[in-house]
XYZ file of C-alpha atoms in Angstrom:
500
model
C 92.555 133.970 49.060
C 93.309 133.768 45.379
C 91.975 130.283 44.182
C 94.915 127.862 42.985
C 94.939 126.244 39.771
C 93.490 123.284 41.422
C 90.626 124.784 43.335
C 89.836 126.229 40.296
C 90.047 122.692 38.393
C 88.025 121.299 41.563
C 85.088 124.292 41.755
C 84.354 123.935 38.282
C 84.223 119.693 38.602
C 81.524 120.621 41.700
C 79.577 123.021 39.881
C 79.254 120.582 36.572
C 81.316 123.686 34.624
C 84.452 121.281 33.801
C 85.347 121.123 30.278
C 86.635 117.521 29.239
C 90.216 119.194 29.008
C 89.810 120.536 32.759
C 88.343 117.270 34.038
C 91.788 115.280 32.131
C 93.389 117.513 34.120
C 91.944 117.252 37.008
C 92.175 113.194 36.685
C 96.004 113.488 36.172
C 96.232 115.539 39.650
C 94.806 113.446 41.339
C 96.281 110.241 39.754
C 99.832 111.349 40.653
C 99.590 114.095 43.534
C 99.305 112.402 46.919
C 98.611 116.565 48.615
C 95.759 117.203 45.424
C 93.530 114.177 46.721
C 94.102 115.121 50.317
C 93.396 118.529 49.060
C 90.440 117.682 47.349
C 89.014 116.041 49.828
C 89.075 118.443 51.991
C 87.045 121.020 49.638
C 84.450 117.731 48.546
C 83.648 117.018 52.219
C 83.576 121.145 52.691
C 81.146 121.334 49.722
C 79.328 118.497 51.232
C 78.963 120.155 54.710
C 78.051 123.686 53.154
C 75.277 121.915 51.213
C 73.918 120.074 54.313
C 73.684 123.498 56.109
C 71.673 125.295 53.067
C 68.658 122.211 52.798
C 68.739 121.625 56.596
C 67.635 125.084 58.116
C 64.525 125.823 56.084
C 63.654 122.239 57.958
C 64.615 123.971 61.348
C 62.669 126.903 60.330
C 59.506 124.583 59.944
C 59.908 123.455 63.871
C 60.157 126.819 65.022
C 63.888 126.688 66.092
C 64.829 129.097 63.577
C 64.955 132.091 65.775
C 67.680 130.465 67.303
C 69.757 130.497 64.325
C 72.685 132.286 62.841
C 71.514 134.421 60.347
C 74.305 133.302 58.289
C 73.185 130.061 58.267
C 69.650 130.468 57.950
C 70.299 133.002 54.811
C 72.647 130.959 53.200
C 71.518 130.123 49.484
C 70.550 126.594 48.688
C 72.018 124.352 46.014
C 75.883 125.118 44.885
C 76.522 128.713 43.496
C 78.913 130.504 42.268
C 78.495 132.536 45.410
C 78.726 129.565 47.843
C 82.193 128.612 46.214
C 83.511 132.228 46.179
C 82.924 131.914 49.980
C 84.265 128.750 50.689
C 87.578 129.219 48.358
C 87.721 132.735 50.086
C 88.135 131.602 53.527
C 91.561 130.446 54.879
C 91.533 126.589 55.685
C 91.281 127.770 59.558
C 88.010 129.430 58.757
C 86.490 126.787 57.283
C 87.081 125.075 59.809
C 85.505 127.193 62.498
C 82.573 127.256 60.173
C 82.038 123.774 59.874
C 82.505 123.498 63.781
C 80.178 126.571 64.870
C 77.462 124.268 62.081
C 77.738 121.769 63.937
C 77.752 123.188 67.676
C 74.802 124.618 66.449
C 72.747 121.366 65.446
C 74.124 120.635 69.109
C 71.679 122.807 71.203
C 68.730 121.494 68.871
C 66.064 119.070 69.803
C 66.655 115.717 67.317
C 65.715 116.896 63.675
C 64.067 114.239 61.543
C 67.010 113.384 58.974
C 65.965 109.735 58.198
C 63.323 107.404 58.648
C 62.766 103.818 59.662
C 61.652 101.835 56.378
C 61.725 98.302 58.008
C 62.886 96.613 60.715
C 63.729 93.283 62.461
C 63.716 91.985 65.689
C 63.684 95.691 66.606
C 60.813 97.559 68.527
C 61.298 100.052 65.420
C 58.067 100.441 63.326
C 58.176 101.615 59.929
C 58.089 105.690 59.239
C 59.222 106.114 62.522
C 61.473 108.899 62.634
C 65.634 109.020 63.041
C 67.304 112.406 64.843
C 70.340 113.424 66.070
C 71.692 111.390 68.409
C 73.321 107.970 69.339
C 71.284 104.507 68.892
C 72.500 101.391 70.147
C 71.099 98.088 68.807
C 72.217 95.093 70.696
C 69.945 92.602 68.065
C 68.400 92.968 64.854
C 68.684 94.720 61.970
C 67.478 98.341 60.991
C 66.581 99.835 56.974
C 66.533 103.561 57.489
C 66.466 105.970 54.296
C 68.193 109.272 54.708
C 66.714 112.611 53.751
C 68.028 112.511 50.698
C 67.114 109.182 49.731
C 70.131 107.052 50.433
C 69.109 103.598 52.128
C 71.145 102.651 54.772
C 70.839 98.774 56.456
C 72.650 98.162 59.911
C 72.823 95.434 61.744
C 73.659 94.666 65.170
C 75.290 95.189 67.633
C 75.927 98.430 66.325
C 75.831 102.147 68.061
C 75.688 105.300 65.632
C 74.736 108.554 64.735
C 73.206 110.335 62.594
C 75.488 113.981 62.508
C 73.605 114.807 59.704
C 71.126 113.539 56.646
C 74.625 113.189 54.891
C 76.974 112.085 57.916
C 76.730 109.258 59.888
C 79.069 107.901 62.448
C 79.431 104.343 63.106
C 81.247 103.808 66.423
C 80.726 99.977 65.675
C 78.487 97.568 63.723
C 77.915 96.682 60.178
C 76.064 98.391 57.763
C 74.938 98.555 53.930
C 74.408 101.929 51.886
C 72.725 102.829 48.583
C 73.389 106.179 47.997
C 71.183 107.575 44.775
C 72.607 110.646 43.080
C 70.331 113.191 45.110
C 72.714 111.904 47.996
C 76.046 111.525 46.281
C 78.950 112.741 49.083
C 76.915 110.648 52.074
C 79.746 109.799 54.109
C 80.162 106.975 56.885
C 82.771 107.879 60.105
C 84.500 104.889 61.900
C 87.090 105.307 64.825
C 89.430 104.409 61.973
C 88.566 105.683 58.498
C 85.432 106.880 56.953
C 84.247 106.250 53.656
C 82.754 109.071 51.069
C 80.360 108.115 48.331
C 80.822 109.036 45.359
C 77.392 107.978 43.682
C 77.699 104.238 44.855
C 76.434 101.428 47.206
C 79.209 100.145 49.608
C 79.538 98.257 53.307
C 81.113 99.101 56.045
C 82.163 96.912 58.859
C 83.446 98.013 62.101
C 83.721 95.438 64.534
C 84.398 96.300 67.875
C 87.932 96.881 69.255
C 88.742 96.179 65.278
C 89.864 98.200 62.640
C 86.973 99.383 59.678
C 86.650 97.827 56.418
C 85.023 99.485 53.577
C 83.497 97.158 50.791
C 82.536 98.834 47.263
C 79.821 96.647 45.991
C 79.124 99.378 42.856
C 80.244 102.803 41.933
C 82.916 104.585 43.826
C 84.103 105.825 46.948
C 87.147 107.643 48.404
C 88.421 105.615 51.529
C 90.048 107.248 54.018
C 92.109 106.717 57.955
C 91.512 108.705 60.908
C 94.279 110.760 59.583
C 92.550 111.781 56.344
C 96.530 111.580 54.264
C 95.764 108.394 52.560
C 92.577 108.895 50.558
C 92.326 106.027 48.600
C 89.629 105.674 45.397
C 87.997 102.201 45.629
C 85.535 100.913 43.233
C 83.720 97.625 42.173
C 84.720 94.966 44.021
C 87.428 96.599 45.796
C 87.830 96.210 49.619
C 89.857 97.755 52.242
C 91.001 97.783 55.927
C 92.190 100.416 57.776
C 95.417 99.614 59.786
C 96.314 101.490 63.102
C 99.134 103.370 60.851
C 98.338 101.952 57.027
C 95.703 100.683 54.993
C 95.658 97.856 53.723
C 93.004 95.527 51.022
C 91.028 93.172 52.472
C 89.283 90.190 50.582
C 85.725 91.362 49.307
C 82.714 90.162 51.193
C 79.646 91.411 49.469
C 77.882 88.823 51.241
C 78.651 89.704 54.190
C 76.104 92.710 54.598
C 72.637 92.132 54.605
C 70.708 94.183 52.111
C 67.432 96.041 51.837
C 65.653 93.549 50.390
C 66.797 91.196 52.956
C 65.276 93.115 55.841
C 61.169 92.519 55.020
C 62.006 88.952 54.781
C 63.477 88.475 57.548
C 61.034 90.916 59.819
C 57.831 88.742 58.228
C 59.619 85.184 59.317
C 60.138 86.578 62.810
C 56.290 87.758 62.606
C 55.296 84.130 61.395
C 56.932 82.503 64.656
C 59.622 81.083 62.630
C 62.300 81.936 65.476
C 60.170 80.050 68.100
C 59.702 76.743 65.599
C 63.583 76.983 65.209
C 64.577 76.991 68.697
C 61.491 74.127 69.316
C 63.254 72.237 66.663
C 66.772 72.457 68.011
C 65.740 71.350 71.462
C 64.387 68.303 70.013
C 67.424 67.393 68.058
C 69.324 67.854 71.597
C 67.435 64.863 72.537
C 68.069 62.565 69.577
C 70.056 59.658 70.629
C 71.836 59.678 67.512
C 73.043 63.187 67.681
C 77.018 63.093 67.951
C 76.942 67.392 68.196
C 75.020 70.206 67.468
C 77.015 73.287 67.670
C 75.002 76.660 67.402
C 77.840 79.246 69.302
C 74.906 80.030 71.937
C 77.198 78.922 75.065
C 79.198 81.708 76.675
C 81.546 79.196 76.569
C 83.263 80.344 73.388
C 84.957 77.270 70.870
C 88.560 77.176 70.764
C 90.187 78.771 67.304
C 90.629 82.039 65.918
C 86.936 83.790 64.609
C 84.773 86.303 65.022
C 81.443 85.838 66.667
C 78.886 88.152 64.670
C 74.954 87.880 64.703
C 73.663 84.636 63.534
C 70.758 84.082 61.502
C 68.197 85.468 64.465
C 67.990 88.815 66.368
C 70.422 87.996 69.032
C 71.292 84.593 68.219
C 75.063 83.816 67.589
C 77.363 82.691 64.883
C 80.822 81.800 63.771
C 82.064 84.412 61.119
C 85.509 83.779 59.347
C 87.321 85.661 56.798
C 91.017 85.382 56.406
C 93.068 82.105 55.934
C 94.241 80.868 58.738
C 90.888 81.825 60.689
C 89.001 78.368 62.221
C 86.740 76.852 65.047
C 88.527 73.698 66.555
C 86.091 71.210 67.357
C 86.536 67.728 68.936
C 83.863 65.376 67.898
C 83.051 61.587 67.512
C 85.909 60.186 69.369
C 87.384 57.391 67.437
C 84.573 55.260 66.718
C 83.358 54.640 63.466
C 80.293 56.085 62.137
C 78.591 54.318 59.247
C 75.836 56.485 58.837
C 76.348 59.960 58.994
C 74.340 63.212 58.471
C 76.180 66.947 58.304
C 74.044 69.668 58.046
C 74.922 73.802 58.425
C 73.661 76.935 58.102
C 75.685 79.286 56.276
C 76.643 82.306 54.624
C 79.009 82.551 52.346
C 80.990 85.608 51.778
C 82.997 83.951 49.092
C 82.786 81.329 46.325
C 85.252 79.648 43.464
C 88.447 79.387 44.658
C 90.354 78.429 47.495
C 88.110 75.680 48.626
C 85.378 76.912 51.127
C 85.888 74.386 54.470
C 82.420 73.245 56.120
C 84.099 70.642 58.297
C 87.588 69.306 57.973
C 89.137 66.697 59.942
C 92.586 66.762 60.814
C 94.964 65.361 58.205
C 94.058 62.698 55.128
C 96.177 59.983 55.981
C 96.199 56.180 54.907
C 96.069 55.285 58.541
C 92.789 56.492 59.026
C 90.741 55.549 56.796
C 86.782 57.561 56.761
C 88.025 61.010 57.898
C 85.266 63.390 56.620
C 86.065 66.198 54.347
C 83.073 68.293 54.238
C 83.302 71.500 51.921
C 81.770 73.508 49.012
C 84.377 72.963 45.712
C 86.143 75.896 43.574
C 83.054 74.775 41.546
C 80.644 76.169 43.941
C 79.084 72.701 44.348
C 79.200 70.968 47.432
C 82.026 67.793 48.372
C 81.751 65.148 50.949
C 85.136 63.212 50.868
C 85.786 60.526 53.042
C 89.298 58.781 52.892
C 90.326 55.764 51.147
C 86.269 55.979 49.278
C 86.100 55.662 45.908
C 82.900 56.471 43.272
C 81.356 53.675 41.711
C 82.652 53.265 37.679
C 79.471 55.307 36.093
C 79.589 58.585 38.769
C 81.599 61.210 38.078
C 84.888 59.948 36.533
C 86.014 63.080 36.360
C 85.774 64.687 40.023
C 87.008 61.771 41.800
C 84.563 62.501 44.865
C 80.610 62.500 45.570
C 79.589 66.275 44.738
C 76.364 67.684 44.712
C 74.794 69.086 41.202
C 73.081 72.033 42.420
C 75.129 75.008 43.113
C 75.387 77.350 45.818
C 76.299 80.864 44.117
C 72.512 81.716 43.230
C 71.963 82.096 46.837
C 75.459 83.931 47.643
C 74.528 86.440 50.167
C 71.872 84.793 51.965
C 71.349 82.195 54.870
C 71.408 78.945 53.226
C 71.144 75.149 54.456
C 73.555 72.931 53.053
C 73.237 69.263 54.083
C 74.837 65.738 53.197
C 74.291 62.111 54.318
C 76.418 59.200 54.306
C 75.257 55.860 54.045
C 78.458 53.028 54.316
C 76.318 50.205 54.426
C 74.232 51.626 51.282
C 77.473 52.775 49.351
C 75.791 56.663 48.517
C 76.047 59.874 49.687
C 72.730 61.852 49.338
C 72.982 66.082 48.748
C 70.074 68.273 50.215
C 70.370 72.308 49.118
C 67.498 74.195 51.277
C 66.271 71.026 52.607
C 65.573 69.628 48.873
C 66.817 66.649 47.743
C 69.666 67.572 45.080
C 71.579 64.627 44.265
C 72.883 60.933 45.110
C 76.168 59.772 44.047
C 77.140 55.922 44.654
C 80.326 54.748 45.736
C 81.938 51.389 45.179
C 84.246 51.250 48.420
C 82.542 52.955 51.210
C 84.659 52.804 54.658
C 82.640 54.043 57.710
C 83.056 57.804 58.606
C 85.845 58.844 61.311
C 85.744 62.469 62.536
C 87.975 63.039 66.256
C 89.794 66.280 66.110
C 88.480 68.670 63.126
C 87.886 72.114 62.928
C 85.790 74.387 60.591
C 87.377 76.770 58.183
C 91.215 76.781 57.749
C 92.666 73.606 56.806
C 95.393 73.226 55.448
C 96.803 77.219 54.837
C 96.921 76.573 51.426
C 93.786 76.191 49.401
C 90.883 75.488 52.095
C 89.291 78.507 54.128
C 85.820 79.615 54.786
C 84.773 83.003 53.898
C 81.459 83.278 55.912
C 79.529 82.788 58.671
C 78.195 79.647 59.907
C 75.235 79.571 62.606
C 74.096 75.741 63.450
C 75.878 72.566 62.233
C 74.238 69.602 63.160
C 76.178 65.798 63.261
C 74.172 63.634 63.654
C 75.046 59.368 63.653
C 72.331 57.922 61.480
C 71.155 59.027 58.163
C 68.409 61.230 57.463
C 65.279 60.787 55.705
C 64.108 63.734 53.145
C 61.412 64.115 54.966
C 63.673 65.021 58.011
C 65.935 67.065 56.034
C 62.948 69.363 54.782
C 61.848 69.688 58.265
C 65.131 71.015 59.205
C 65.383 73.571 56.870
C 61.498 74.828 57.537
C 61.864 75.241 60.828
C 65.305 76.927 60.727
C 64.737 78.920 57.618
C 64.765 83.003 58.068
C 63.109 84.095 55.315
C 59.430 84.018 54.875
C-alpha cells in the first residue's frame, strides 16, 4: 500500500522526523478532518501495540516461553524504525488487524507475565513489589498503587475489576482509577465498556462506575478520548472532563478531587496499620449513645437514604459514602422534628471535588422562610470558607459587616482532594457560632439576634437548582443537640482521621 499524504505526515510525527512545516500540517488535519483523527488513531494505537510486542518478548524469552513464539514476533526489532513503519503502513487495515489479534491470542496461552508491580497498598492483602500479570483482579475494598513496566503509576480504588492486557493496556470493566504516565510510557491507554482514554504524555482519571457510563478527567497534559465506537476521538487537556454517552459524548464538570492519588495511598495504608479504623468505629459507637445526638448518618445501613447519589467508598476500605456531582443530585434527610434546638453541633467528613462557585451544600433545610425562623443553612461559600446561616440571625455590629453571616476564616481549598473534617457549633443562648477545620479551633463569630436552630425536612447537596450543589463525597455527618467543647471536637477528628 502506497502511504497517503497523511500517513506520511503521521510516520514522520512517530518517528520524531516532522519538520515544523509537516507538524502545522499535520495540526490543521487533524483540527478540521473528523476521518484524519479517527485515522490517526488508528495508526497511534497500532504503533502503540507494535511497540508493546517488540519490549515484551525478550521478557517472554527470559521465562522460557519463547519457544512457543512466533518467530515474527520474537524477531521483531525493538524501538520504532523505519522498518517497523514500512510494515505497518504496508499492510492493508485488515492485516493489521489480524496482527494485532494473533499478538494478543498469543499473550492468551501464556502463564501471567509480570507487566506491573504493586508499589503500595491499602486495606488490601497486596504487599509491596508484589507482582501484576495478565489477568482480571477484582477489589471489593481498598485502594491499589501499581507502576507499569514502563513506569506509569496507576492508583485504583475500589470496587473495581481490571486487567492488565498489556504493560501499556489496561481494561477497566469498572472502578476508579488515577494515572501518571512519564514519557517512557506515553500511548498507555485505559479501556472502559464505553470509551477508553489514550495518553498522550499526561496524568488523567478515569471513572467507571458500574452500570454507568466512563468519564475521563485530564488533570495535566493530554489525552485523546474516545467511545466504544472509536468515531469521536476527542483531544482533552488540562482541566477538561468528559462523559461518554450511550450514542454521544458529552463534558462533564472536572473532579480532580475525586481520585485519590499516589501520595495518598502510604497515608492512608500507615493509618489503617496504626488502628485508626478500629478507634473510628469505637468512637462512632459511642456517639450512638450520646443522649444529645439528634443523627449520625454514616451510609453504612443497607437501607439506602432517599435522593438521587451515588454511593462510592467512604473514607475506609469498605466503609460507605454519599458521592454527588451534578446539580440536582441530593440525600433527603428528615431530622429534628420541629423542636427547637438552641445548641447545636454539625460536623462532616468530606471531600470536595469542587470549590468557588455555585455554593457547595453541607446541609440545607428546606426553604428560608419568615415563618420559620432558625432553619440551618450549613455550607462552604464561593469563598471556599465555611457558612452556618440560620434564619432571621443577624451578626453582632463589629463581625463581618460585609458577609452578612457567621463564616469561618480558614479555608478549605489547601486541602481540596483529601478527606477533611469540617465542623460548626451553635450556641443561641451564648449568641456565637464557633468554626473547627480538622478538629482545630478556627474561628468564633458573635451574633446579636440568635433564634434557636430548626432543622425538619433537609437534605444534603442540591438546594435550590440554582447556585447550591455539592461536588463531593461526604462519609459521616454528625448532629448532635448540645454544643461541643474543643476538646471534643479534636477528639472527633483524631479518631476519624485517615491519614497518619
Amino acid at each position: 500500500m502506497t502511504p497517503t499524504p497523511l500517513h506520511q505526515l503521521v510516520q514522520n510525527y512517530l518517528e520524531g522526523l516532522s519538520s515544523p512545516e509537516e507538524l502545522a500540517q499535520l495540526n490543521e488535519r487533524l483540527r478540521n478532518d473528523a476521518a484524519a483523527r479517527r485515522e490517526f488513531l488508528e495508526i497511534v494505537n497500532l504503533d502503540s501495540a507494535l511497540a508493546e510486542v517488540t519490549v515484551a518478548v525478550p521478557s517472554l524469552e527470559e521465562t522460557n516461553f519463547a519457544a512457543d513464539a512466533p518467530e515474527t514476533l520474537a524477531t521483531e526489532p525493538s524501538g520504532r524504525s523505519s522498518s517497523r513503519w514500512s510494515a505497518t503502513l504496508g499492510v492493508a487495515a485488515s492485516l493489521a488487524i489480524c496482527l494485532l489479534l494473533g499478538a494478543f491470542g498469543y499473550y492468551a496461552y501464556l502463564p501471567p507475565a509480570q507487566l506491573a508491580i504493586v508499589e503500595n497498598a491499602a486495606g488490601l492483602d497486596f504487599v509491596a513489589g508484589a507482582k501484576v500479570g495478565r489477568r482480571t483482579y477484582e477489589i471489593t475494598a481498598g485502594t491499589l498503587e501499581l507502576v507499569t513496566n514502563r513506569g506509569a503509576r496507576v492508583v485504583i480504588e475500589a470496587p473495581a475489576r481490571f486487567t492488565f492486557q498489556s504493560e501499556q493496556l489496561l481494561q477497566l470493566d469498572y472502578g476508579r482509577l488515577a494515572a501518571d504516565v512519564p514519557p517512557a510510557a506515553k500511548g498507555f491507554t485505559v479501556i472502559t465498556p464505553s470509551g477508553k482514554a489514550v495518553d498522550l504524555g499526561t496524568k488523567f482519571g478515569v471513572d467507571m462506575p458500574q452500570g454507568g457510563n466512563a468519564e475521563v478527567h485530564v488533570f495535566q497534559g493530554e489525552v485523546i478520548a474516545s467511545s466504544t465506537t472509536g468515531d469521536d476521538a476527542r483531544n482533552l487537556k488540562d482541566g477538561e472532563a468528559l462523559r461518554f454517552a450511550a450514542e454521544d459524548q458529552s463534558p462533564a464538570n472536572f473532579r480532580s478531587a475525586a481520585f485519590i492519588q499516589p501520595g495518598e495511598v502510604v497515608q492512608l495504608h500507615a493509618a489503617l496499620q496504626a488502628g485508626q479504623q478500629v478507634r473510628s468505629v469505637s468512637e462512632i459507637e459511642k456517639l450512638r449513645d450520646d443522649p444529645d445526638l439528634i443523627s449520625l448518618i454514616d451510609f453504612e445501613s443497607d437501607v439506602r437514604l432517599p435522593g438521587n447519589y451515588r454511593t462510592v467508598q467512604g473514607r475506609w476500605p469498605g466503609s460507605k459514602a454519599a458521592e454527588l456531582v451534578n446539580i440536582g443530585e441530593h440525600v433527603k434527610l428528615n431530622v429534628g422534628g420541629e423542636h427547637p434546638w438552641p445548641q447545636l453541633s454539625l460536623a462532616a467528613w468530606v471531600r470536595l471535588d469542587h470549590l468557588g462557585e455555585p455554593y457547595q451544600s453541607l446541609l440545607h433545610t428546606d426553604g428560608w422562610d419568615k415563618s420559620r425562623k432558625g432553619q440551618v443553612h450549613w455550607m462552604v461559600t464561593k469563598q471556599s470558607t465555611m457558612r452556618l446561616a440560620l434564619r432571621d440571625n443577624k451578626l453582632a455590629p463589629t463581625d463581618q459587616p460585609n458577609s452578612g453571616f457567621p463564616d469561618s476564616q480558614i479555608a478549605v481549598l489547601p486541602e481540596q482532594g483529601r478527606w477533611v473534617h469540617l465542623a460548626a457549633v451553635y450556641d443561641a443562648d451564648k449568641h456565637t457560632v464557633r468554626f473547627y477545620f480538622n478538629g482545630q479551633f478556627d474561628n468564633e463569630v458573635a451574633l446579636s439576634q440568635a433564634y434557636p436552630g430548626l432543622l425538619g425536612s433537609a437534605q444534603i447537596g442540591n438546594w435550590n437548582e440554582i447556585d447550591r450543589k455539592l461536588s463531593g463525597r461526604v462519609d459521616e455527618l454528625l448532629i448532635m443537640g448540645r454544643a461541643m467543647s474543643d476538646k471534643e471536637m479534636q477528639a472527633l477528628y483524631d479518631a476519624g482521621n485517615p491519614y497518619h
